[in-house]
Every structure is written in structure tokens, then in C-alpha cells.
Tab-separated table of C-alpha atoms in Angstrom:
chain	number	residue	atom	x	y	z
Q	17	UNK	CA	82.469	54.572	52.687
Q	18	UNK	CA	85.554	52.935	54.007
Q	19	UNK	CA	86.250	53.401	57.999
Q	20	UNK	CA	88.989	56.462	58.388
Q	21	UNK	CA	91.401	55.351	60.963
Q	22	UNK	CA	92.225	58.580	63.537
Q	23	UNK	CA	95.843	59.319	63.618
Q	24	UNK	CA	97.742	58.145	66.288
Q	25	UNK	CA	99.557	60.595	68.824
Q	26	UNK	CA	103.091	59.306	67.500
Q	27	UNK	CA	101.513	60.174	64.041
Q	28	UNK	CA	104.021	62.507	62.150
Q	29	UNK	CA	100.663	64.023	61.261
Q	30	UNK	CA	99.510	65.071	64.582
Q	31	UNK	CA	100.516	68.277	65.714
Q	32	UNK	CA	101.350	67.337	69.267
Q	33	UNK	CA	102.879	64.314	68.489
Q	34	UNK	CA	106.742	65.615	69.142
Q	35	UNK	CA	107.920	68.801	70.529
Q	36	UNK	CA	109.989	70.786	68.206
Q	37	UNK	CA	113.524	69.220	68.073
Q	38	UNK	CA	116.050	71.814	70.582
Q	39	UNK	CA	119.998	71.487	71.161
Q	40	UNK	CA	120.519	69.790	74.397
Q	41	UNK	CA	122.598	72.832	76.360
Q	42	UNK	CA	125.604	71.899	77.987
Q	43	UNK	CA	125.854	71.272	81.431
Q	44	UNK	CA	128.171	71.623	84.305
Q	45	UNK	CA	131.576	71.578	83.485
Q	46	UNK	CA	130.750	71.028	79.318
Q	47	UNK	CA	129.065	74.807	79.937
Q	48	UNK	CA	132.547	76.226	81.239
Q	49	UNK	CA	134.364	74.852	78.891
Q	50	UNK	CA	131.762	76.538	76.566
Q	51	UNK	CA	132.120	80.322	77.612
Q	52	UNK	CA	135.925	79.542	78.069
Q	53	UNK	CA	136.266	78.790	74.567
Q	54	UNK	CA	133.937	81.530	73.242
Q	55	UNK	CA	135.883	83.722	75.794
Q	56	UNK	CA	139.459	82.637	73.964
Q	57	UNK	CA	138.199	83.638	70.568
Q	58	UNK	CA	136.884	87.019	71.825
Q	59	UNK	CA	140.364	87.140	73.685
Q	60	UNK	CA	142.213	86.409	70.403
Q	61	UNK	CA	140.062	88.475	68.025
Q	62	UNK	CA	140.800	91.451	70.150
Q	63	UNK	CA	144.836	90.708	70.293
Q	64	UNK	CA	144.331	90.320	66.092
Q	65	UNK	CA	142.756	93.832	66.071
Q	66	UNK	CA	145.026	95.262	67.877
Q	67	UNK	CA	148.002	93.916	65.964
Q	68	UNK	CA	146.338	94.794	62.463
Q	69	UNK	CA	145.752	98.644	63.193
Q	70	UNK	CA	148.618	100.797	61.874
Q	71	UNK	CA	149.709	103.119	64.722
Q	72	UNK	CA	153.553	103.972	63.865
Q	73	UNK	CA	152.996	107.347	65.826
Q	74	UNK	CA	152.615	105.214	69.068
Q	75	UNK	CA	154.546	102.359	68.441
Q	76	UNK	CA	157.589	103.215	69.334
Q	77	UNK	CA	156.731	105.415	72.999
Q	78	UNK	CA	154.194	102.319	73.684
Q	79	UNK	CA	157.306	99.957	73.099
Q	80	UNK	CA	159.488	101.981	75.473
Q	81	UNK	CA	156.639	102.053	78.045
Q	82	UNK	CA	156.507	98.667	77.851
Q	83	UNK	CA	160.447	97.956	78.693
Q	84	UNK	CA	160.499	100.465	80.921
Q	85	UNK	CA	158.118	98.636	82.853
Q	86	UNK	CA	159.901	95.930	83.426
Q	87	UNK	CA	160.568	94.445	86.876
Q	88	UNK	CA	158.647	97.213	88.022
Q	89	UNK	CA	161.390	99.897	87.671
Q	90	UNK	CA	158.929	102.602	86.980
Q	91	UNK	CA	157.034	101.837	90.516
Q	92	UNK	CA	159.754	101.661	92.380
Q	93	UNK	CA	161.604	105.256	90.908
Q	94	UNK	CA	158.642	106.828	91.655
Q	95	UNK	CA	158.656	104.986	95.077
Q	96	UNK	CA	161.452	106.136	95.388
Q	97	UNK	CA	160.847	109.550	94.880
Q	98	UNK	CA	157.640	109.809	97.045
Q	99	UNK	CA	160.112	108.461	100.322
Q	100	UNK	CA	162.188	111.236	99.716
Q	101	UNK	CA	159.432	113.415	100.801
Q	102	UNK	CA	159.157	111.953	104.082
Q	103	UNK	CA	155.737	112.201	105.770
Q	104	UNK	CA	152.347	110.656	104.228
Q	105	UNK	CA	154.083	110.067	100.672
Q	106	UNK	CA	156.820	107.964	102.344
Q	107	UNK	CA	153.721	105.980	104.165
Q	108	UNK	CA	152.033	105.918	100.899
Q	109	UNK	CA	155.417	104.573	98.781
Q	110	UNK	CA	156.007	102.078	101.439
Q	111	UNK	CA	152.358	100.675	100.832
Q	112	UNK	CA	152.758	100.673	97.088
Q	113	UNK	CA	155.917	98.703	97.262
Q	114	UNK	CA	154.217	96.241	99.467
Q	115	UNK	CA	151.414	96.209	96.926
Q	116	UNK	CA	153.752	95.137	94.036
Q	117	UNK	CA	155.389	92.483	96.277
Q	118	UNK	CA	152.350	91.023	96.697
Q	119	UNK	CA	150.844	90.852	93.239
Q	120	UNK	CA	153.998	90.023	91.529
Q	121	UNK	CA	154.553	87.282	93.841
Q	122	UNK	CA	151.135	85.852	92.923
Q	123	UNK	CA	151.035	86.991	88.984
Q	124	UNK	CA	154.765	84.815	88.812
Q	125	UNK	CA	154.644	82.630	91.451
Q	126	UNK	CA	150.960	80.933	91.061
Q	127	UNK	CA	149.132	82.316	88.372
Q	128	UNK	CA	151.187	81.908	85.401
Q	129	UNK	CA	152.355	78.236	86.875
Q	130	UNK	CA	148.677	77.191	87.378
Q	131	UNK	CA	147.597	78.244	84.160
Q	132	UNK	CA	150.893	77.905	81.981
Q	133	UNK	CA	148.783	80.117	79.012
Q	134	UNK	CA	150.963	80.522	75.882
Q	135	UNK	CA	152.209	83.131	74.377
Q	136	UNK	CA	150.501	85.025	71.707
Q	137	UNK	CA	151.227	83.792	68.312
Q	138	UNK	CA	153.459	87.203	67.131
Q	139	UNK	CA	154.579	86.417	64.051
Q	140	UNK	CA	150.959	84.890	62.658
Q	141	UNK	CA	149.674	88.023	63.799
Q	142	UNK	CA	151.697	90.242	62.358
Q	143	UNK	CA	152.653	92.256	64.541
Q	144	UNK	CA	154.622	95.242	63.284
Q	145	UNK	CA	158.431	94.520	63.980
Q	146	UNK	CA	159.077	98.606	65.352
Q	147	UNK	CA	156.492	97.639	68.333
Q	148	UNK	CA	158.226	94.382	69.746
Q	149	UNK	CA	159.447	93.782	72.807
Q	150	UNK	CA	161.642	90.644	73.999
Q	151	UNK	CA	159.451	87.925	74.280
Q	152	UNK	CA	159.411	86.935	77.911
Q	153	UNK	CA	159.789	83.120	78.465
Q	154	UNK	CA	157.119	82.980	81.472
Q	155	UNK	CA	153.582	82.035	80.878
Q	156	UNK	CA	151.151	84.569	79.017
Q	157	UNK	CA	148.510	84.760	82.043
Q	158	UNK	CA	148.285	86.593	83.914
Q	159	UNK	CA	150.268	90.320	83.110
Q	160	UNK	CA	152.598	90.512	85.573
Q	161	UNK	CA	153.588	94.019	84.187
Q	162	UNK	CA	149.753	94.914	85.148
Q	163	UNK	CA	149.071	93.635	87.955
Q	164	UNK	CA	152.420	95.320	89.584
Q	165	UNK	CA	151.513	98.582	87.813
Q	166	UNK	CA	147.799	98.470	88.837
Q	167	UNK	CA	149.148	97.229	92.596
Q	168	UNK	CA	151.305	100.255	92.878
Q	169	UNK	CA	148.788	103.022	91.059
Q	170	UNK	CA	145.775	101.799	93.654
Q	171	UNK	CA	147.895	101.551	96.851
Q	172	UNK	CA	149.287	105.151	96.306
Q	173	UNK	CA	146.230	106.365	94.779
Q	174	UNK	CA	143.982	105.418	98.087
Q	175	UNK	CA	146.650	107.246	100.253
Q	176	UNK	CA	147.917	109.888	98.308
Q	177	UNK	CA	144.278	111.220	96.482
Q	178	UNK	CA	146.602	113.711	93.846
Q	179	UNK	CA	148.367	110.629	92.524
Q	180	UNK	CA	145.685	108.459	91.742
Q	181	UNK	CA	144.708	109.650	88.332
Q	182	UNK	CA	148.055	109.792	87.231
Q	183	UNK	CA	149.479	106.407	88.474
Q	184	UNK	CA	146.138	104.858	87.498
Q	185	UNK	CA	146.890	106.339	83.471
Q	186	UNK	CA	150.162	105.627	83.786
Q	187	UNK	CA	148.789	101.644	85.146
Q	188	UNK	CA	146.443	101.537	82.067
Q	189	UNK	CA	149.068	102.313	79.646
Q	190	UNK	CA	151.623	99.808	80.847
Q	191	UNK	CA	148.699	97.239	80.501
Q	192	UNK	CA	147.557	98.431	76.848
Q	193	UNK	CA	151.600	98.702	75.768
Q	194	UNK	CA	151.707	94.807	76.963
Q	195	UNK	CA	148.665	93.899	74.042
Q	196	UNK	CA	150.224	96.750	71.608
Q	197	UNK	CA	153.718	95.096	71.400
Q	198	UNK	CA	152.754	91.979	71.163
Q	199	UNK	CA	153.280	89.570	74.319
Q	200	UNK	CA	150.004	89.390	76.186
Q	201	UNK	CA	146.344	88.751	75.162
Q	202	UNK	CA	144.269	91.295	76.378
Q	203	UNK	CA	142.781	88.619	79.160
Q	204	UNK	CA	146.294	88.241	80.541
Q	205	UNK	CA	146.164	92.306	81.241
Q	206	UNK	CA	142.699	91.880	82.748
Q	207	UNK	CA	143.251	89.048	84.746
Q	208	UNK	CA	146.639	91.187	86.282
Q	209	UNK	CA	144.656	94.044	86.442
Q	210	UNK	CA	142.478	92.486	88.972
Q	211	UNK	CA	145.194	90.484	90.387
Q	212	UNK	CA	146.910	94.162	91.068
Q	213	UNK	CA	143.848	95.764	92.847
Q	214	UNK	CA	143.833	92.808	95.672
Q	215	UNK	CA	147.471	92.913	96.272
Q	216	UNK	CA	146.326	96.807	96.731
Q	217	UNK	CA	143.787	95.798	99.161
Q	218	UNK	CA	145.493	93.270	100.829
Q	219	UNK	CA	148.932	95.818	101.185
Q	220	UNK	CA	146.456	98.567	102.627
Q	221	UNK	CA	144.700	96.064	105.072
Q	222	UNK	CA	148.068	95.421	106.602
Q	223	UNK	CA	149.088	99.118	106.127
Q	224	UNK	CA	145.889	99.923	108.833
Q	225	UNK	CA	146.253	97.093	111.101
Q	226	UNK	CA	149.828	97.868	111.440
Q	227	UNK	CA	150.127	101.903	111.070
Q	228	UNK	CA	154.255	102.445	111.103
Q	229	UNK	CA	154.747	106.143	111.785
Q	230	UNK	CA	157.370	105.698	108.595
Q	231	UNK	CA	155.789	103.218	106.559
Q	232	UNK	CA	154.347	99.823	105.495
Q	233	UNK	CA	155.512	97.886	108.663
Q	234	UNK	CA	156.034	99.013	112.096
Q	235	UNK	CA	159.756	97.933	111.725
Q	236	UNK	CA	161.322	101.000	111.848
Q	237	UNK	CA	159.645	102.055	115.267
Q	238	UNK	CA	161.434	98.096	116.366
Q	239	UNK	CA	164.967	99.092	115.196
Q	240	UNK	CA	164.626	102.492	116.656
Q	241	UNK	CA	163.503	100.717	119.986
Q	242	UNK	CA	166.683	98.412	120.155
């Protein structure tokens, strides 16, 4: 009987001879770039969705919303309105202004010129023509449009309790109208969204550590003084 070699350990034959072949997982900065990218398609299968269901009934009011909205006029009439009052909604409009000040000044002024996102593709999505807006020439991230809209709703909200669920339906809808006609992902309106609620928080910080009688600032007690 002939001698039976045993099998080796690097035998293909050996059960333990080599772990069951895995994907190496990226690492670091090759793991961001990862979820960014898988984040991007979610981002852009969303704005494709969006763009591909038939809503005529809306399309128009959505598409006035969305002009409407623009360089925060809605905010600031309804500022507007709220100092009229006098008293705590005077306080409260003063806040919101400062709010929108503040995340305007960072949606425009850093985030869109440290990202420099694109604009959605319109056209290739097929976006139905009685929903468009102008096309703004700015960067796609973040929403300004939100995060002014979210800035103003939170600021007033947290100081006038009535007006919160208002301004904050009125916020959401100027976000969504941004997606439904066309010129922001719905990332960018996320991404303002959030950048909205700290200008809110920073705008109320200041608010309490310097409590006006009349507003935002203590500078109308100052010009009354001189």
C-alpha cells in the first residue's frame, strides 16, 4: 500500500487552510467618500422622484411660494407686521430678522462658496416647465431660501409660542417648493434647514444676553440715552 502523504495546511483541500475571501472595507477618508457618494445618489434619486410625479394642482401655488420667497420678502412682511404691534411681537420680529441675517450670511457667504455644489440637472430631469423658477446662478448647497425661512419660523416661534406652527409650515413649504420647482436637491434644503435653526439659536443667545426693551439689540435704549 503506497504511503498517503497528509495534506498540507496551504492545501486547497484543507478546510482551514484560507479564510473565506472578504472585501477589504474602506478606511478613513476612502469611507467618507463612500457614504458621500451613496448619500449623492439617495440625494439625486429623491430630486428625480420628485420631478417625475405629476402634481399640476400644486405646481403653480408651490412656484409662487417659491418666488415669493425670495430675498426673504415673506420674513421680513411678516416682520414687519409683528413690529407694528409693539410689545413682545416687536421683540420677537426683531430676533427673527437677526436670525435671517445670520443664516443668510452663512448659507451665501460660506456655505455655498466652500462647497460650490451644482445645480440640479432641470432639463434631464424633466421637470415640468409650469413649476420653474429662475434658475439662481449661486451654488446649489446649501438652500439659502431654507435656512432664512427656518431662521425666521424658529426665532419667532421660541418667543412668540402662537406663531410657531404656522411660520414653521410656512418654513417647510418654502423648503419643499425649492425641490418641487426644480433648483435645489433635497440635501441643499436640509443642510439650510439646519443652517437656519443655529442662526435661530445663535440670534436668541444674543437676544438674552442683550434684552433691548424694543428689540434684538439694546440700541434703541443708546439713541434714546443721547
Amino acid at each position: 500500500m503506497a504511503d498517503q502523504t497528509p495534506s498540507s495546511p496551504s492545501s486547497p483541500s484543507s478546510p482551514i487552510a484560507t479564510p473565506p475571501s472578504t472585501r477589504p472595507r474602506p478606511r478613513g477618508a476612502a469611507a467618507v467618500r463612500a457614504v458621500l457618494s451613496d448619500l449623492r445618489a439617495v440625494d439625486g434619486a429623491l430630486y428625480a422622484a420628485v420631478a417625475a410625479t405629476p402634481t399640476p394642482t400644486l405646481d403653480r401655488g408651490l412656484r409662487r411660494l417659491s418666488h415669493a420667497a425670495d430675498h426673504s420678502k415673506i420674513s421680513l412682511s411678516i416682520a414687519g407686521l409683528l413690529a407694528l404691534a409693539g410689545g413682545r411681537p416687536r421683540r420677537a420680529a426683531a430676533v427673527g430678522v437677526g436670525a435671517v441675517a445670520l443664516a443668510s450670511a452663512s448659507a451665501n457667504l460660506f456655505g455655498k462658496r466652500l462647497v460650490r455644489r451644482a445645480r440640479p440637472d432641470r432639463e434631464a430631469a424633466r421637470v415640468s416647465v409650469d413649476r420653474q423658477v429662475p434658475m439662481p446662478s449661486s451654488a446649489s448647497f446649501p438652500s439659502g431660501h431654507t435656512a432664512s425661512a427656518v431662521a425666521f419660523a424658529t426665532a419667532v416661534g421660541v418667543l412668540l409660542p402662537p406663531a410657531a406652527l404656522p411660520l414653521g409650515v410656512l418654513a417647510g413649504a418654502v423648503g419643499y417648493s425649492r425641490v418641487h420647482t426644480g433648483v435645489h436637491y433635497p440635501g441643499d434644503v436640509v443642510a439650510g434647514a439646519v443652517l437656519g435653526l443655529a442662526g435661530a439659536v445663535t440670534a436668541l443667545a444674543v437676544a438674552d444676553a442683550y434684552p433691548g426693551e424694543h428689540g434684538f439689540l439694546p440700541v434703541p435704549d443708546l439713541v434714546r440715552r443721547a
